[in-house]
PDB file of C-alpha atoms in Angstrom:
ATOM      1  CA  UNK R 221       0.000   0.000   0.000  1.00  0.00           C
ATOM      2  CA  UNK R 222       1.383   3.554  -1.241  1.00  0.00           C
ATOM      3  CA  UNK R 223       2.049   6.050   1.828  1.00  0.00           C
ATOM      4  CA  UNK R 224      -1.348   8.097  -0.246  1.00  0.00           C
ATOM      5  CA  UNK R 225      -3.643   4.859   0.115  1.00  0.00           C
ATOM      6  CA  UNK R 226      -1.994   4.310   3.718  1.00  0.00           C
ATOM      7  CA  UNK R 227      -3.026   7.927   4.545  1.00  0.00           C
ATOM      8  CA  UNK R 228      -6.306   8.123   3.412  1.00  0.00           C
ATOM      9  CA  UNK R 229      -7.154   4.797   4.978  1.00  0.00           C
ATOM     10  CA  UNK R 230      -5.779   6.269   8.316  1.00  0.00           C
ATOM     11  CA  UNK R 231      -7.945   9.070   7.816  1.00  0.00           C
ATOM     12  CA  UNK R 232     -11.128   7.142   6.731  1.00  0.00           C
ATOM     13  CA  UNK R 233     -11.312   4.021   7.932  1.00  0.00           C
ATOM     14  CA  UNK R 234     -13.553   4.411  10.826  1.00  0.00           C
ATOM     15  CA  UNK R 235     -16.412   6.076   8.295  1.00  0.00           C
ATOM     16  CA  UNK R 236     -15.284   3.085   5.818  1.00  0.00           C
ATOM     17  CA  UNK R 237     -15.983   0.238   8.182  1.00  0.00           C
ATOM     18  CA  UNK R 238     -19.109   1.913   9.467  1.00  0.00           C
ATOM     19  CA  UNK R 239     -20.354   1.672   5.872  1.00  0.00           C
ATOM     20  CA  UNK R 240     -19.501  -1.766   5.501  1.00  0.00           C
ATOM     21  CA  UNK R 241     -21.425  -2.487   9.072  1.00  0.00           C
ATOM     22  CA  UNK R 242     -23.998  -0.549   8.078  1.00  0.00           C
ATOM     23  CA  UNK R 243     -24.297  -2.053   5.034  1.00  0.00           C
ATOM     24  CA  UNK R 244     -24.644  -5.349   7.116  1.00  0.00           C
ATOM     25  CA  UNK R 245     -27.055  -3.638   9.902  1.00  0.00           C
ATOM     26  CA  UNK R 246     -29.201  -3.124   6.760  1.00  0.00           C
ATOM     27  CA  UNK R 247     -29.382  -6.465   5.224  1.00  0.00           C
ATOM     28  CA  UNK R 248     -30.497  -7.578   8.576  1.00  0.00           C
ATOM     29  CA  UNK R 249     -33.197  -5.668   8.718  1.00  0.00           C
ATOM     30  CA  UNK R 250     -34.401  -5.616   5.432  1.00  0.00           C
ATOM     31  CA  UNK R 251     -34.302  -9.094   5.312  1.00  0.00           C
ATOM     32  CA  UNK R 252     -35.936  -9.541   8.387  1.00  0.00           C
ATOM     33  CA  UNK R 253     -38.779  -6.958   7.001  1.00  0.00           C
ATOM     34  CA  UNK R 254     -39.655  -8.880   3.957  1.00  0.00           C
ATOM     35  CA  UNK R 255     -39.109 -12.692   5.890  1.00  0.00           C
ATOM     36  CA  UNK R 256     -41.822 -11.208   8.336  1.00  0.00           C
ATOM     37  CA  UNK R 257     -43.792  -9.306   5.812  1.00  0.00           C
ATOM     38  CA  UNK R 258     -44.362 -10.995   2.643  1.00  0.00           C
ATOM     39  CA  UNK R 259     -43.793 -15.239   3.202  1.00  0.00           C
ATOM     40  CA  UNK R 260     -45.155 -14.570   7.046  1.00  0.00           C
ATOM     41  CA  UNK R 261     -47.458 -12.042   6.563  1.00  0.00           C
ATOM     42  CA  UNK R 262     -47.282 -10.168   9.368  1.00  0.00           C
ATOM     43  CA  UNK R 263     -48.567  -6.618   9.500  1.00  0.00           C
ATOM     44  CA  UNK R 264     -45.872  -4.102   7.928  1.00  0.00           C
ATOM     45  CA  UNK R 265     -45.801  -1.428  10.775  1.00  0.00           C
ATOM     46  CA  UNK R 266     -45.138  -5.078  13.319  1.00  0.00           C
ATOM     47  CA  UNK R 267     -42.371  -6.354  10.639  1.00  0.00           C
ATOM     48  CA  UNK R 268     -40.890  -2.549  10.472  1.00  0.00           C
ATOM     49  CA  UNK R 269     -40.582  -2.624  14.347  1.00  0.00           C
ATOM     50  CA  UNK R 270     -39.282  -6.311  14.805  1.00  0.00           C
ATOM     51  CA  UNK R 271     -36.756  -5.948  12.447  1.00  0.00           C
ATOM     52  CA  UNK R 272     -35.426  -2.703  13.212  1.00  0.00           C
ATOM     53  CA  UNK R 273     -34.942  -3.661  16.720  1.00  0.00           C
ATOM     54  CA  UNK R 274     -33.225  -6.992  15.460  1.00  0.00           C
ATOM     55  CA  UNK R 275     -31.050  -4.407  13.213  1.00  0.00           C
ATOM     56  CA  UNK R 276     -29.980  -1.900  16.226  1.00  0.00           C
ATOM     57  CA  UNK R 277     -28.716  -5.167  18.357  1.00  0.00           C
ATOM     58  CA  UNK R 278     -26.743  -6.139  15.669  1.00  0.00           C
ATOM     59  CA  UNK R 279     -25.628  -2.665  14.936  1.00  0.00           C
ATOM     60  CA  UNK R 280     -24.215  -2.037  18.780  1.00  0.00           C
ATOM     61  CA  UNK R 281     -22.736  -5.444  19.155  1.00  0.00           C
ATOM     62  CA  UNK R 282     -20.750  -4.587  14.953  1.00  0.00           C
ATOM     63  CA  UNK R 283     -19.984  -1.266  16.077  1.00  0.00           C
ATOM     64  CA  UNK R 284     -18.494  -1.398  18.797  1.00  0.00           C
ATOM     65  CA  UNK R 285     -16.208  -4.158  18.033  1.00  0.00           C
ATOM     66  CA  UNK R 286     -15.360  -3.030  14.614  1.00  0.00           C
ATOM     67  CA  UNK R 287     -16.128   0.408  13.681  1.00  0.00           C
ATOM     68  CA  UNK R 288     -15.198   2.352  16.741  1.00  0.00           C
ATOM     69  CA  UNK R 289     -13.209  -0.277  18.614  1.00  0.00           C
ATOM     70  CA  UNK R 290     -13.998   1.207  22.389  1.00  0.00           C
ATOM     71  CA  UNK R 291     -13.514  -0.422  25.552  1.00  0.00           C
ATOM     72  CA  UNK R 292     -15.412   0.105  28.516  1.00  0.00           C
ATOM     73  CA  UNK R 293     -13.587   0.542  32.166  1.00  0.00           C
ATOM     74  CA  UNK R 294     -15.920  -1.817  34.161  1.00  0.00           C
ATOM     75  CA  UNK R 295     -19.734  -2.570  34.524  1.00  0.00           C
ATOM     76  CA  UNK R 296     -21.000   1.386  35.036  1.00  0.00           C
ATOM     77  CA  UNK R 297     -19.041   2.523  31.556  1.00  0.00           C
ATOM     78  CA  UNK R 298     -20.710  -0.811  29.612  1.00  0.00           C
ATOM     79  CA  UNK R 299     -23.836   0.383  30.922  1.00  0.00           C
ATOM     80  CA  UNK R 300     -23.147   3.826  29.969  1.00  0.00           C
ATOM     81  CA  UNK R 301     -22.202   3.105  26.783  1.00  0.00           C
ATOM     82  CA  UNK R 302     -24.956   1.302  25.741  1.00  0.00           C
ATOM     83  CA  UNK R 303     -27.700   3.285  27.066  1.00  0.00           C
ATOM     84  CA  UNK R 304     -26.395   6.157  24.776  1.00  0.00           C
ATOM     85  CA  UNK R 305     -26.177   3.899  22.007  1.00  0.00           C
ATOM     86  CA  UNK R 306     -29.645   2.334  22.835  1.00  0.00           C
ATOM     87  CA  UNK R 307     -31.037   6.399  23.457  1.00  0.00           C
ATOM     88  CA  UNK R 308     -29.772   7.284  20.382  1.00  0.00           C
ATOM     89  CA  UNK R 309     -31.183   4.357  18.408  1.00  0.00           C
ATOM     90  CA  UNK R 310     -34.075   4.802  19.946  1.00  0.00           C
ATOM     91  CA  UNK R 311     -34.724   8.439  18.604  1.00  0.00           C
ATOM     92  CA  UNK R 312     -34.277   6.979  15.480  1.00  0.00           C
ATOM     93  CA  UNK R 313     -36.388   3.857  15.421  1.00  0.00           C
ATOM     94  CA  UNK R 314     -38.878   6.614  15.923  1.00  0.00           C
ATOM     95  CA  UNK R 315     -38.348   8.169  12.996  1.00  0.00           C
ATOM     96  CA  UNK R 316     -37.923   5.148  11.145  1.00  0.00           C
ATOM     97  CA  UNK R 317     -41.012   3.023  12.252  1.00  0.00           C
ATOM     98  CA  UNK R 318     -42.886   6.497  12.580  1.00  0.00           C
ATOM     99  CA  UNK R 319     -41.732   7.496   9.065  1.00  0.00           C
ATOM    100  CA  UNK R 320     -42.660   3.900   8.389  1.00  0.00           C
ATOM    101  CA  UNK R 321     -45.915   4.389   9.502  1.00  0.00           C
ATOM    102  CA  UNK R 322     -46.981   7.523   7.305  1.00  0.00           C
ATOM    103  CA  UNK R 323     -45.256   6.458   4.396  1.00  0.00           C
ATOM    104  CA  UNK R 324     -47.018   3.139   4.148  1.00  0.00           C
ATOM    105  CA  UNK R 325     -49.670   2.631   6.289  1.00  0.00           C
ATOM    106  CA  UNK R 326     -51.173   6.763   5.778  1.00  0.00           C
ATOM    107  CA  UNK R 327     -50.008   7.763   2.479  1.00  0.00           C
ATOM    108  CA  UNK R 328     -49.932   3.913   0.897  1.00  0.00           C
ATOM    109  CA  UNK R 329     -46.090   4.379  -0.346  1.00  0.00           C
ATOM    110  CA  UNK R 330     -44.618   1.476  -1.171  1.00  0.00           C
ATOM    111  CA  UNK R 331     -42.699  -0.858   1.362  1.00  0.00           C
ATOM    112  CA  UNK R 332     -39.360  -1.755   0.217  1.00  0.00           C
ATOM    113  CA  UNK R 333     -39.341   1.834  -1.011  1.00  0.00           C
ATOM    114  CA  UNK R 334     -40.052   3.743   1.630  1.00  0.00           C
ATOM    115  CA  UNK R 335     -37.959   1.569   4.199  1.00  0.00           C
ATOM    116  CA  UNK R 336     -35.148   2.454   1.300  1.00  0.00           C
ATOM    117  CA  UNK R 337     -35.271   6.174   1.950  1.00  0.00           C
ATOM    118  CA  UNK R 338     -36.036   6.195   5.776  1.00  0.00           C
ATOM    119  CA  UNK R 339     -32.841   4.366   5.812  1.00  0.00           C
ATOM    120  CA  UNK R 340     -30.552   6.709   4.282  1.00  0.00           C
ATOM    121  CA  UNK R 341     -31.831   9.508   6.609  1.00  0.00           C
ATOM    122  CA  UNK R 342     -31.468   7.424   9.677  1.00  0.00           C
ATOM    123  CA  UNK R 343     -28.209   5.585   8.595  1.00  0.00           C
ATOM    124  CA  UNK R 344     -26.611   9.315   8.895  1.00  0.00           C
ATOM    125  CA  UNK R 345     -27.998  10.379  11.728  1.00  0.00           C
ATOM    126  CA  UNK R 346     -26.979   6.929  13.596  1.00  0.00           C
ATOM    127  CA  UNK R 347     -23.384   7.781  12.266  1.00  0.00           C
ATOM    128  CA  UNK R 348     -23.303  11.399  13.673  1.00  0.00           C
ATOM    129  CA  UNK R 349     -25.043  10.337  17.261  1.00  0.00           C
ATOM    130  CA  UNK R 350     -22.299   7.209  17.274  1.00  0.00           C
ATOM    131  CA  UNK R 351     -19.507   9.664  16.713  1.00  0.00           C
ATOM    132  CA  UNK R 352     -20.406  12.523  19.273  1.00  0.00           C
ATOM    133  CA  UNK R 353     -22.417  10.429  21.475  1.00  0.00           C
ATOM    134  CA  UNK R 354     -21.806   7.382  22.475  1.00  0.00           C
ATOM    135  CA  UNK R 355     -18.481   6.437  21.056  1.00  0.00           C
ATOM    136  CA  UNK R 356     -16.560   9.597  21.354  1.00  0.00           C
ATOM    137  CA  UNK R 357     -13.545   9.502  22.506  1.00  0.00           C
ATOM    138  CA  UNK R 358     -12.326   9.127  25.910  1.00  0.00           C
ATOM    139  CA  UNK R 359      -9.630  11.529  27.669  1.00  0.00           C
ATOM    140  CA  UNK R 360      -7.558   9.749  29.798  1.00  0.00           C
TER     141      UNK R 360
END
């Protein structure tokens, strides 16, 4: 690797890894949406909900072992740390299953493509609450 490619992958590599997890993070929910939705049945705003949760589990568990690589000084900073991460999801399973909702279910948008765009909206914000958040940086 050229001391250019070495350098930019220094530089980037945490957002480049987070796009590869997320990339992951959104198989497993979209999967999981259409498994629950289409062969099972289920009702979409149910499906949306099951398999974002089942998305954000896998998304703290990928994250934190290979995007932002953090380590957690006992019990009280695990707890921490995941309650931000958890608080942060959370605000934007809202506006996923909630944009879910409207788009679908109110406005009769199609499934696949309205979990599509929710997803690019909430895939940056979970990247800019991970960064400042919950996996920033510790002093010390």
């Amino acid at each position: 690797m050229t001391d250019k490619l070495r350098a930019l992958w220094v530089k980037y590599r945490q957002m480049a890894v987070y796009c590869i997890v997320g990339v992951f993070t959104t198989l497993v929910n979209f999967s999981l949406f259409w498994l629950l939705h289409y062969p099972l049945g289920l009702n979409e705003n149910f499906a949306n909900t099951i398999s974002v949760i089942s998305a954000v589990l896998f998304a703290y568990v990928t994250n934190k072992l290979f995007v932002f690589k953090t380590r957690c000084d006992g019990p009280a900073d695990l707890a921490r740390e995941m309650l931000s991460f958890f608080g942060a999801r959370g605000i934007t399973m809202l506006i996923e299953v909630g944009g879910g909702f409207v788009l679908m279910t109110v406005l009769g948008y199609d499934e696949m493509l309205s979990k599509a765009g929710l997803t690019v909206i909430v895939f940056v914000l979970n990247y800019i609450f991970s960064k400042l958040f919950v996996f920033k940086e510790r002093k010390g």
